[in-house]
Structure formats: structure tokens, C-alpha cells
Amino acid sequence: MPDIFAEIGWSHHIIIMSKAKDLNEALFYIHKTIDEGLGREDLRRFIENDEYGKHGHALTNFSETLPAVQGNLAKEILKSPYNFDFLQMSEKYNERDFEDKLSRHITDFLLELGGGFAFVGRQKELVMPNGKSYRPDMIFYHTRLHCYVVCELKVVDFEPEFAGKLNFYVSAVDELMKGEGDNPTIGLLICKHKDDMTVEWSFRGMDKPLGVSEYENELREIKEMLPSADDIKANLEAEEAKD
């Protein structure tokens, strides 16, 4: 038996054994439990969200832009799709609404991103030597990769120009924020949907490490079609008043 089997509790093993379809999936969740210090409820949530199935589905150019060791680890930290059911979004929302909600639920957002992500700031101003300033949506620092992660959020399908803008932001963070001991900054774009070929062609000629993932919040959209607790209470009170 691998040594890591002894590093998690028996109750965690029971959850994993009852849910995992094969040994590779079981080992994935064992490693996740150890690396991210997952409690039983967090582990159940990870499995219910099919973290194993999402693993490695983000499209990246890490193989071409990062050293092998860092590139492999960087691929492991990204997934697709991300589950944002916790946002409670309305049916129609724009990028500012999306960003606002993620900022207010930053703890849930960090948990969904995975272990190692530390929040640096939202709309952090990057001032170039010529005086011009730019503000990427969000910036994180990853403690295992030892690098900044620039995150751009889109509520629409991926478009090629998104890659160029993200590439610029990564260059700016490398120039203005990256320290002596930091590894190259990584760019992550999270959008509603991505076409793999469009993303791959957009990456051609880009020299910065970039990744593109999708997000989903379909469960929340279904929930919003149901009456709220206040609506149910009001209806009950109205019925009681009739009686």
C-alpha cells in the first residue's frame, strides 16, 4: 500500500472508497485531501463537484512557455469547468456583476480554485513607466508555484482578443510586481464557454504562460426558478389569512 494511505483518516477513506470509480480517482482525492487539508464535508463537496473529472481540462500553453517541472504543476492546479453555484447570480448579469459576486464570496472562490491560491487584489492598478495604468480583474499568488496568477473573468464565450489582453497583463505583472524569487507569472482566463481550436490558435506566438477554463452555475439558475423562502412564507401567511 502507498505510504500516503496512512496520512488521512479512516472516515476519509470510507468516503473515497464509496465514491471513487477506480484507483486513479481514489489516489487523486487522497492527494487532494493531504495537499489541501480537506475535512470530510469539503472532501464530499470535491467529489460531488467531480474535481477528478475536471482535472486537466483547462487549455494551456504551459508546455511551451514554462520549464517542465513548473509547467506540470501549473497544469495540475487548473481545472475546467469551475463550479460557481455559490454566486446566486440572476438570469442576466454582466462582467462587473460577476466580478462583484466573486469578490464578495472570495472564500468560496478560493476554495473552488483549490489549495495554494492567495488573494492579492481586485482591479489592482498597474502603472507603467509612461504613466498609463491598467487594472486586471483579479490577481492571486500561488504558494506552491511561487508565482503571481492574473485572472480575467468573462461572462461570454472565448474570443481570440481575450488572449492578447491577458498576455499583456501577465507581462505587466512580471515587470511591475514579480520579485527576485518569484517564478514567471501565469494568466488564467475563466469564460462561459471555450472552443478548443480557437484557444489553441490564439495561443500561437504568445510567449507568456496562459490557461483558459470554463465556468458553470447551472444549478443556481435552476434554483432561481423556484420560490424563495420569503415567497413561501408570504404565500402561507396569505392562505392562513383567508382561513
PDB file of C-alpha atoms in Angstrom:
ATOM      1  CA  MET A   1       0.000   0.000   0.000  1.00  0.00           C
ATOM      2  CA  PRO A   2       1.337   3.512  -0.768  1.00  0.00           C
ATOM      3  CA  ASP A   3       2.600   5.432   2.283  1.00  0.00           C
ATOM      4  CA  ILE A   4       0.077   8.219   1.653  1.00  0.00           C
ATOM      5  CA  PHE A   5      -2.764   5.866   2.657  1.00  0.00           C
ATOM      6  CA  ALA A   6      -1.729   6.362   6.269  1.00  0.00           C
ATOM      7  CA  GLU A   7      -1.813  10.168   6.008  1.00  0.00           C
ATOM      8  CA  ILE A   8      -5.612  10.536   6.009  1.00  0.00           C
ATOM      9  CA  GLY A   9      -8.232   9.312   8.440  1.00  0.00           C
ATOM     10  CA  TRP A  10     -10.347   6.188   8.041  1.00  0.00           C
ATOM     11  CA  SER A  11     -13.529   8.242   7.651  1.00  0.00           C
ATOM     12  CA  HIS A  12     -11.955   9.979   4.638  1.00  0.00           C
ATOM     13  CA  HIS A  13     -11.061   6.575   3.169  1.00  0.00           C
ATOM     14  CA  ILE A  14     -14.665   5.418   3.547  1.00  0.00           C
ATOM     15  CA  ILE A  15     -15.946   8.478   1.640  1.00  0.00           C
ATOM     16  CA  ILE A  16     -13.378   7.999  -1.128  1.00  0.00           C
ATOM     17  CA  MET A  17     -13.926   4.241  -1.442  1.00  0.00           C
ATOM     18  CA  SER A  18     -17.691   4.678  -1.643  1.00  0.00           C
ATOM     19  CA  LYS A  19     -17.456   7.288  -4.420  1.00  0.00           C
ATOM     20  CA  ALA A  20     -14.293   6.696  -6.484  1.00  0.00           C
ATOM     21  CA  LYS A  21     -14.723   4.644  -9.657  1.00  0.00           C
ATOM     22  CA  ASP A  22     -11.115   3.400  -9.853  1.00  0.00           C
ATOM     23  CA  LEU A  23      -7.742   3.547  -8.114  1.00  0.00           C
ATOM     24  CA  ASN A  24      -6.532   6.601 -10.051  1.00  0.00           C
ATOM     25  CA  GLU A  25      -9.556   8.609  -8.935  1.00  0.00           C
ATOM     26  CA  ALA A  26      -9.113   7.418  -5.344  1.00  0.00           C
ATOM     27  CA  LEU A  27      -5.445   8.436  -5.341  1.00  0.00           C
ATOM     28  CA  PHE A  28      -6.367  11.843  -6.780  1.00  0.00           C
ATOM     29  CA  TYR A  29      -8.733  12.543  -3.863  1.00  0.00           C
ATOM     30  CA  ILE A  30      -6.253  11.203  -1.317  1.00  0.00           C
ATOM     31  CA  HIS A  31      -3.602  13.615  -2.632  1.00  0.00           C
ATOM     32  CA  LYS A  32      -6.138  16.462  -2.635  1.00  0.00           C
ATOM     33  CA  THR A  33      -7.102  15.708   0.970  1.00  0.00           C
ATOM     34  CA  ILE A  34      -3.454  15.809   2.064  1.00  0.00           C
ATOM     35  CA  ASP A  35      -2.360  18.806  -0.029  1.00  0.00           C
ATOM     36  CA  GLU A  36      -5.336  20.995   0.842  1.00  0.00           C
ATOM     37  CA  GLY A  37      -6.133  19.686   4.340  1.00  0.00           C
ATOM     38  CA  LEU A  38      -9.708  18.777   3.383  1.00  0.00           C
ATOM     39  CA  GLY A  39     -12.225  17.966   6.080  1.00  0.00           C
ATOM     40  CA  ARG A  40     -14.890  15.323   5.447  1.00  0.00           C
ATOM     41  CA  GLU A  41     -17.503  17.812   4.190  1.00  0.00           C
ATOM     42  CA  ASP A  42     -15.013  19.550   1.911  1.00  0.00           C
ATOM     43  CA  LEU A  43     -13.958  16.170   0.544  1.00  0.00           C
ATOM     44  CA  ARG A  44     -17.595  15.236  -0.146  1.00  0.00           C
ATOM     45  CA  ARG A  45     -18.077  18.557  -1.951  1.00  0.00           C
ATOM     46  CA  PHE A  46     -14.964  17.949  -4.057  1.00  0.00           C
ATOM     47  CA  ILE A  47     -16.237  14.527  -5.098  1.00  0.00           C
ATOM     48  CA  GLU A  48     -19.781  15.763  -5.769  1.00  0.00           C
ATOM     49  CA  ASN A  49     -18.311  18.504  -7.979  1.00  0.00           C
ATOM     50  CA  ASP A  50     -16.333  15.836  -9.879  1.00  0.00           C
ATOM     51  CA  GLU A  51     -12.988  17.547  -9.313  1.00  0.00           C
ATOM     52  CA  TYR A  52     -11.250  14.487 -10.762  1.00  0.00           C
ATOM     53  CA  GLY A  53     -13.262  14.712 -13.986  1.00  0.00           C
ATOM     54  CA  LYS A  54     -12.464  18.418 -14.364  1.00  0.00           C
ATOM     55  CA  HIS A  55      -8.752  17.921 -13.713  1.00  0.00           C
ATOM     56  CA  GLY A  56      -6.589  18.798 -16.679  1.00  0.00           C
ATOM     57  CA  HIS A  57      -9.438  20.099 -18.873  1.00  0.00           C
ATOM     58  CA  ALA A  58      -8.176  23.686 -18.930  1.00  0.00           C
ATOM     59  CA  LEU A  59      -6.384  24.563 -22.163  1.00  0.00           C
ATOM     60  CA  THR A  60      -2.867  25.943 -21.614  1.00  0.00           C
ATOM     61  CA  ASN A  61       0.394  26.660 -23.387  1.00  0.00           C
ATOM     62  CA  PHE A  62       2.424  25.748 -20.297  1.00  0.00           C
ATOM     63  CA  SER A  63       4.390  23.025 -22.119  1.00  0.00           C
ATOM     64  CA  GLU A  64       5.797  25.653 -24.491  1.00  0.00           C
ATOM     65  CA  THR A  65       6.275  28.540 -22.037  1.00  0.00           C
ATOM     66  CA  LEU A  66       7.333  27.021 -18.693  1.00  0.00           C
ATOM     67  CA  PRO A  67      10.078  24.652 -17.515  1.00  0.00           C
ATOM     68  CA  ALA A  68       8.803  21.053 -17.375  1.00  0.00           C
ATOM     69  CA  VAL A  69       8.525  20.795 -13.570  1.00  0.00           C
ATOM     70  CA  GLN A  70       6.708  24.092 -13.121  1.00  0.00           C
ATOM     71  CA  GLY A  71       4.582  23.512 -16.230  1.00  0.00           C
ATOM     72  CA  ASN A  72       3.339  20.128 -14.997  1.00  0.00           C
ATOM     73  CA  LEU A  73       2.495  21.537 -11.573  1.00  0.00           C
ATOM     74  CA  ALA A  74       0.779  24.543 -13.126  1.00  0.00           C
ATOM     75  CA  LYS A  75      -1.404  22.241 -15.231  1.00  0.00           C
ATOM     76  CA  GLU A  76      -2.413  20.361 -12.078  1.00  0.00           C
ATOM     77  CA  ILE A  77      -3.725  23.474 -10.313  1.00  0.00           C
ATOM     78  CA  LEU A  78      -6.098  24.437 -13.143  1.00  0.00           C
ATOM     79  CA  LYS A  79      -9.359  22.719 -13.964  1.00  0.00           C
ATOM     80  CA  SER A  80     -12.388  23.211 -16.172  1.00  0.00           C
ATOM     81  CA  PRO A  81     -15.188  23.899 -15.602  1.00  0.00           C
ATOM     82  CA  TYR A  82     -15.153  25.802 -12.317  1.00  0.00           C
ATOM     83  CA  ASN A  83     -18.377  25.500 -10.330  1.00  0.00           C
ATOM     84  CA  PHE A  84     -19.758  28.893  -9.263  1.00  0.00           C
ATOM     85  CA  ASP A  85     -23.151  27.781  -7.964  1.00  0.00           C
ATOM     86  CA  PHE A  86     -22.447  29.712  -4.760  1.00  0.00           C
ATOM     87  CA  LEU A  87     -22.744  33.062  -6.565  1.00  0.00           C
ATOM     88  CA  GLN A  88     -26.580  33.325  -6.613  1.00  0.00           C
ATOM     89  CA  MET A  89     -26.468  35.129  -9.966  1.00  0.00           C
ATOM     90  CA  SER A  90     -29.592  36.474 -11.636  1.00  0.00           C
ATOM     91  CA  GLU A  91     -30.523  35.245 -15.099  1.00  0.00           C
ATOM     92  CA  LYS A  92     -28.925  38.262 -16.817  1.00  0.00           C
ATOM     93  CA  TYR A  93     -25.630  39.606 -15.480  1.00  0.00           C
ATOM     94  CA  ASN A  94     -22.581  41.430 -16.815  1.00  0.00           C
ATOM     95  CA  GLU A  95     -18.875  41.123 -16.059  1.00  0.00           C
ATOM     96  CA  ARG A  96     -18.983  43.728 -13.295  1.00  0.00           C
ATOM     97  CA  ASP A  97     -21.812  41.814 -11.544  1.00  0.00           C
ATOM     98  CA  PHE A  98     -19.819  38.609 -11.965  1.00  0.00           C
ATOM     99  CA  GLU A  99     -16.663  40.160 -10.511  1.00  0.00           C
ATOM    100  CA  ASP A 100     -18.594  41.806  -7.662  1.00  0.00           C
ATOM    101  CA  LYS A 101     -20.142  38.494  -6.626  1.00  0.00           C
ATOM    102  CA  LEU A 102     -16.829  36.620  -6.748  1.00  0.00           C
ATOM    103  CA  SER A 103     -15.194  39.339  -4.642  1.00  0.00           C
ATOM    104  CA  ARG A 104     -17.958  39.120  -2.023  1.00  0.00           C
ATOM    105  CA  HIS A 105     -17.643  35.333  -1.956  1.00  0.00           C
ATOM    106  CA  ILE A 106     -13.846  35.302  -2.094  1.00  0.00           C
ATOM    107  CA  THR A 107     -13.579  32.445   0.429  1.00  0.00           C
ATOM    108  CA  ASP A 108     -15.794  30.218  -1.726  1.00  0.00           C
ATOM    109  CA  PHE A 109     -13.904  31.353  -4.834  1.00  0.00           C
ATOM    110  CA  LEU A 110     -10.542  30.433  -3.293  1.00  0.00           C
ATOM    111  CA  LEU A 111     -11.907  27.057  -2.221  1.00  0.00           C
ATOM    112  CA  GLU A 112     -13.119  26.399  -5.771  1.00  0.00           C
ATOM    113  CA  LEU A 113      -9.763  27.453  -7.257  1.00  0.00           C
ATOM    114  CA  GLY A 114      -8.012  24.963  -4.975  1.00  0.00           C
ATOM    115  CA  GLY A 115      -5.232  24.940  -2.380  1.00  0.00           C
ATOM    116  CA  GLY A 116      -2.332  27.361  -2.687  1.00  0.00           C
ATOM    117  CA  PHE A 117      -4.182  30.399  -4.073  1.00  0.00           C
ATOM    118  CA  ALA A 118      -3.846  33.601  -2.019  1.00  0.00           C
ATOM    119  CA  PHE A 119      -5.908  36.661  -2.976  1.00  0.00           C
ATOM    120  CA  VAL A 120      -3.785  39.736  -3.772  1.00  0.00           C
ATOM    121  CA  GLY A 121      -6.352  42.187  -5.087  1.00  0.00           C
ATOM    122  CA  ARG A 122      -9.202  43.121  -7.406  1.00  0.00           C
ATOM    123  CA  GLN A 123      -8.738  45.776 -10.122  1.00  0.00           C
ATOM    124  CA  LYS A 124      -5.215  46.345  -8.805  1.00  0.00           C
ATOM    125  CA  GLU A 125      -3.681  49.298 -10.635  1.00  0.00           C
ATOM    126  CA  LEU A 126      -0.601  48.513 -12.708  1.00  0.00           C
ATOM    127  CA  VAL A 127       1.189  51.777 -13.565  1.00  0.00           C
ATOM    128  CA  MET A 128       3.632  51.640 -16.467  1.00  0.00           C
ATOM    129  CA  PRO A 129       6.747  53.856 -16.645  1.00  0.00           C
ATOM    130  CA  ASN A 130       4.964  56.024 -19.257  1.00  0.00           C
ATOM    131  CA  GLY A 131       2.233  56.808 -16.720  1.00  0.00           C
ATOM    132  CA  LYS A 132      -0.502  54.688 -18.290  1.00  0.00           C
ATOM    133  CA  SER A 133      -2.310  52.361 -15.897  1.00  0.00           C
ATOM    134  CA  TYR A 134      -4.232  49.121 -16.341  1.00  0.00           C
ATOM    135  CA  ARG A 135      -6.405  47.082 -13.999  1.00  0.00           C
ATOM    136  CA  PRO A 136      -6.732  43.294 -14.438  1.00  0.00           C
ATOM    137  CA  ASP A 137      -9.837  41.749 -12.870  1.00  0.00           C
ATOM    138  CA  MET A 138      -8.089  39.799 -10.100  1.00  0.00           C
ATOM    139  CA  ILE A 139      -4.556  38.892  -9.065  1.00  0.00           C
ATOM    140  CA  PHE A 140      -3.604  35.922  -6.898  1.00  0.00           C
ATOM    141  CA  TYR A 141      -0.342  34.467  -5.632  1.00  0.00           C
ATOM    142  CA  HIS A 142       0.142  30.709  -5.685  1.00  0.00           C
ATOM    143  CA  THR A 143       2.197  29.483  -2.743  1.00  0.00           C
ATOM    144  CA  ARG A 144       3.244  26.163  -4.325  1.00  0.00           C
ATOM    145  CA  LEU A 145       4.129  27.570  -7.734  1.00  0.00           C
ATOM    146  CA  HIS A 146       5.721  30.673  -6.173  1.00  0.00           C
ATOM    147  CA  CYS A 147       4.219  32.946  -8.802  1.00  0.00           C
ATOM    148  CA  TYR A 148       1.507  35.506  -9.393  1.00  0.00           C
ATOM    149  CA  VAL A 149      -1.653  34.417 -11.221  1.00  0.00           C
ATOM    150  CA  VAL A 150      -3.561  37.045 -13.210  1.00  0.00           C
ATOM    151  CA  CYS A 151      -7.232  36.091 -13.525  1.00  0.00           C
ATOM    152  CA  GLU A 152      -9.526  37.612 -16.155  1.00  0.00           C
ATOM    153  CA  LEU A 153     -13.278  36.929 -15.996  1.00  0.00           C
ATOM    154  CA  LYS A 154     -15.616  36.793 -18.992  1.00  0.00           C
ATOM    155  CA  VAL A 155     -19.361  36.078 -18.986  1.00  0.00           C
ATOM    156  CA  VAL A 156     -19.321  35.299 -22.716  1.00  0.00           C
ATOM    157  CA  ASP A 157     -17.685  32.680 -24.931  1.00  0.00           C
ATOM    158  CA  PHE A 158     -13.934  32.879 -25.527  1.00  0.00           C
ATOM    159  CA  GLU A 159     -12.756  35.311 -28.208  1.00  0.00           C
ATOM    160  CA  PRO A 160      -9.171  35.440 -29.605  1.00  0.00           C
ATOM    161  CA  GLU A 161      -8.599  39.024 -28.438  1.00  0.00           C
ATOM    162  CA  PHE A 162      -9.004  37.893 -24.815  1.00  0.00           C
ATOM    163  CA  ALA A 163      -5.689  36.005 -25.060  1.00  0.00           C
ATOM    164  CA  GLY A 164      -3.816  39.110 -26.229  1.00  0.00           C
ATOM    165  CA  LYS A 165      -5.110  41.219 -23.357  1.00  0.00           C
ATOM    166  CA  LEU A 166      -4.288  38.523 -20.805  1.00  0.00           C
ATOM    167  CA  ASN A 167      -0.798  38.137 -22.294  1.00  0.00           C
ATOM    168  CA  PHE A 168      -0.258  41.881 -21.784  1.00  0.00           C
ATOM    169  CA  TYR A 169      -1.432  41.762 -18.159  1.00  0.00           C
ATOM    170  CA  VAL A 170       0.938  38.865 -17.420  1.00  0.00           C
ATOM    171  CA  SER A 171       3.830  40.861 -18.937  1.00  0.00           C
ATOM    172  CA  ALA A 172       2.881  43.887 -16.818  1.00  0.00           C
ATOM    173  CA  VAL A 173       2.786  41.876 -13.578  1.00  0.00           C
ATOM    174  CA  ASP A 174       6.157  40.306 -14.455  1.00  0.00           C
ATOM    175  CA  GLU A 175       7.635  43.787 -14.908  1.00  0.00           C
ATOM    176  CA  LEU A 176       5.948  45.588 -12.027  1.00  0.00           C
ATOM    177  CA  MET A 177       5.250  43.007  -9.299  1.00  0.00           C
ATOM    178  CA  LYS A 178       7.334  39.844  -9.747  1.00  0.00           C
ATOM    179  CA  GLY A 179      10.113  39.608  -7.173  1.00  0.00           C
ATOM    180  CA  GLU A 180      13.568  38.096  -7.386  1.00  0.00           C
ATOM    181  CA  GLY A 181      12.487  34.707  -6.042  1.00  0.00           C
ATOM    182  CA  ASP A 182       9.211  34.501  -7.976  1.00  0.00           C
ATOM    183  CA  ASN A 183       8.600  32.230 -10.949  1.00  0.00           C
ATOM    184  CA  PRO A 184       7.044  33.579 -14.171  1.00  0.00           C
ATOM    185  CA  THR A 185       3.524  34.934 -13.779  1.00  0.00           C
ATOM    186  CA  ILE A 186       0.655  32.804 -15.124  1.00  0.00           C
ATOM    187  CA  GLY A 187      -2.502  34.090 -16.802  1.00  0.00           C
ATOM    188  CA  LEU A 188      -5.876  32.387 -16.251  1.00  0.00           C
ATOM    189  CA  LEU A 189      -8.974  33.355 -18.222  1.00  0.00           C
ATOM    190  CA  ILE A 190     -12.308  31.984 -16.971  1.00  0.00           C
ATOM    191  CA  CYS A 191     -15.125  32.283 -19.516  1.00  0.00           C
ATOM    192  CA  LYS A 192     -18.598  30.909 -20.172  1.00  0.00           C
ATOM    193  CA  HIS A 193     -17.500  28.571 -22.965  1.00  0.00           C
ATOM    194  CA  LYS A 194     -14.341  27.864 -24.967  1.00  0.00           C
ATOM    195  CA  ASP A 195     -13.778  26.322 -28.373  1.00  0.00           C
ATOM    196  CA  ASP A 196     -10.551  24.329 -28.127  1.00  0.00           C
ATOM    197  CA  MET A 197      -9.285  25.100 -31.629  1.00  0.00           C
ATOM    198  CA  THR A 198      -9.925  28.840 -31.237  1.00  0.00           C
ATOM    199  CA  VAL A 199      -7.998  28.871 -27.955  1.00  0.00           C
ATOM    200  CA  GLU A 200      -5.091  26.865 -29.372  1.00  0.00           C
ATOM    201  CA  TRP A 201      -4.764  29.142 -32.401  1.00  0.00           C
ATOM    202  CA  SER A 202      -4.974  32.219 -30.156  1.00  0.00           C
ATOM    203  CA  PHE A 203      -2.015  30.948 -28.117  1.00  0.00           C
ATOM    204  CA  ARG A 204       0.266  30.714 -31.160  1.00  0.00           C
ATOM    205  CA  GLY A 205       3.039  33.290 -30.909  1.00  0.00           C
ATOM    206  CA  MET A 206       2.251  34.048 -27.239  1.00  0.00           C
ATOM    207  CA  ASP A 207       5.334  33.731 -25.037  1.00  0.00           C
ATOM    208  CA  LYS A 208       3.598  34.050 -21.652  1.00  0.00           C
ATOM    209  CA  PRO A 209       2.063  31.049 -19.803  1.00  0.00           C
ATOM    210  CA  LEU A 210      -1.692  31.243 -20.289  1.00  0.00           C
ATOM    211  CA  GLY A 211      -4.642  28.993 -19.486  1.00  0.00           C
ATOM    212  CA  VAL A 212      -8.340  29.120 -20.393  1.00  0.00           C
ATOM    213  CA  SER A 213     -11.093  27.460 -18.358  1.00  0.00           C
ATOM    214  CA  GLU A 214     -14.877  27.465 -18.398  1.00  0.00           C
ATOM    215  CA  TYR A 215     -17.257  28.051 -15.507  1.00  0.00           C
ATOM    216  CA  GLU A 216     -20.730  26.762 -14.763  1.00  0.00           C
ATOM    217  CA  ASN A 217     -23.539  27.905 -12.481  1.00  0.00           C
ATOM    218  CA  GLU A 218     -26.452  25.967 -13.942  1.00  0.00           C
ATOM    219  CA  LEU A 219     -27.608  24.669 -10.568  1.00  0.00           C
ATOM    220  CA  ARG A 220     -28.079  28.228  -9.301  1.00  0.00           C
ATOM    221  CA  GLU A 221     -30.086  29.162 -12.397  1.00  0.00           C
ATOM    222  CA  ILE A 222     -32.457  26.253 -11.715  1.00  0.00           C
ATOM    223  CA  LYS A 223     -32.774  27.229  -8.059  1.00  0.00           C
ATOM    224  CA  GLU A 224     -33.687  30.786  -9.015  1.00  0.00           C
ATOM    225  CA  MET A 225     -36.719  29.457 -10.885  1.00  0.00           C
ATOM    226  CA  LEU A 226     -38.070  28.141  -7.576  1.00  0.00           C
ATOM    227  CA  PRO A 227     -39.798  30.310  -4.977  1.00  0.00           C
ATOM    228  CA  SER A 228     -37.605  31.719  -2.225  1.00  0.00           C
ATOM    229  CA  ALA A 229     -38.156  31.025   1.477  1.00  0.00           C
ATOM    230  CA  ASP A 230     -39.700  34.503   1.843  1.00  0.00           C
ATOM    231  CA  ASP A 231     -42.083  33.827  -1.051  1.00  0.00           C
ATOM    232  CA  ILE A 232     -43.195  30.543   0.507  1.00  0.00           C
ATOM    233  CA  LYS A 233     -43.694  32.218   3.896  1.00  0.00           C
ATOM    234  CA  ALA A 234     -45.737  35.035   2.334  1.00  0.00           C
ATOM    235  CA  ASN A 235     -47.937  32.563   0.468  1.00  0.00           C
ATOM    236  CA  LEU A 236     -48.558  30.542   3.641  1.00  0.00           C
ATOM    237  CA  GLU A 237     -49.487  33.681   5.577  1.00  0.00           C
ATOM    238  CA  ALA A 238     -51.848  34.705   2.782  1.00  0.00           C
ATOM    239  CA  GLU A 239     -53.542  31.290   2.881  1.00  0.00           C
ATOM    240  CA  GLU A 240     -53.870  31.476   6.696  1.00  0.00           C
ATOM    241  CA  ALA A 241     -55.438  34.940   6.379  1.00  0.00           C
ATOM    242  CA  LYS A 242     -58.068  33.530   4.013  1.00  0.00           C
ATOM    243  CA  ASP A 243     -58.984  30.850   6.532  1.00  0.00           C
TER     244      ASP A 243
END
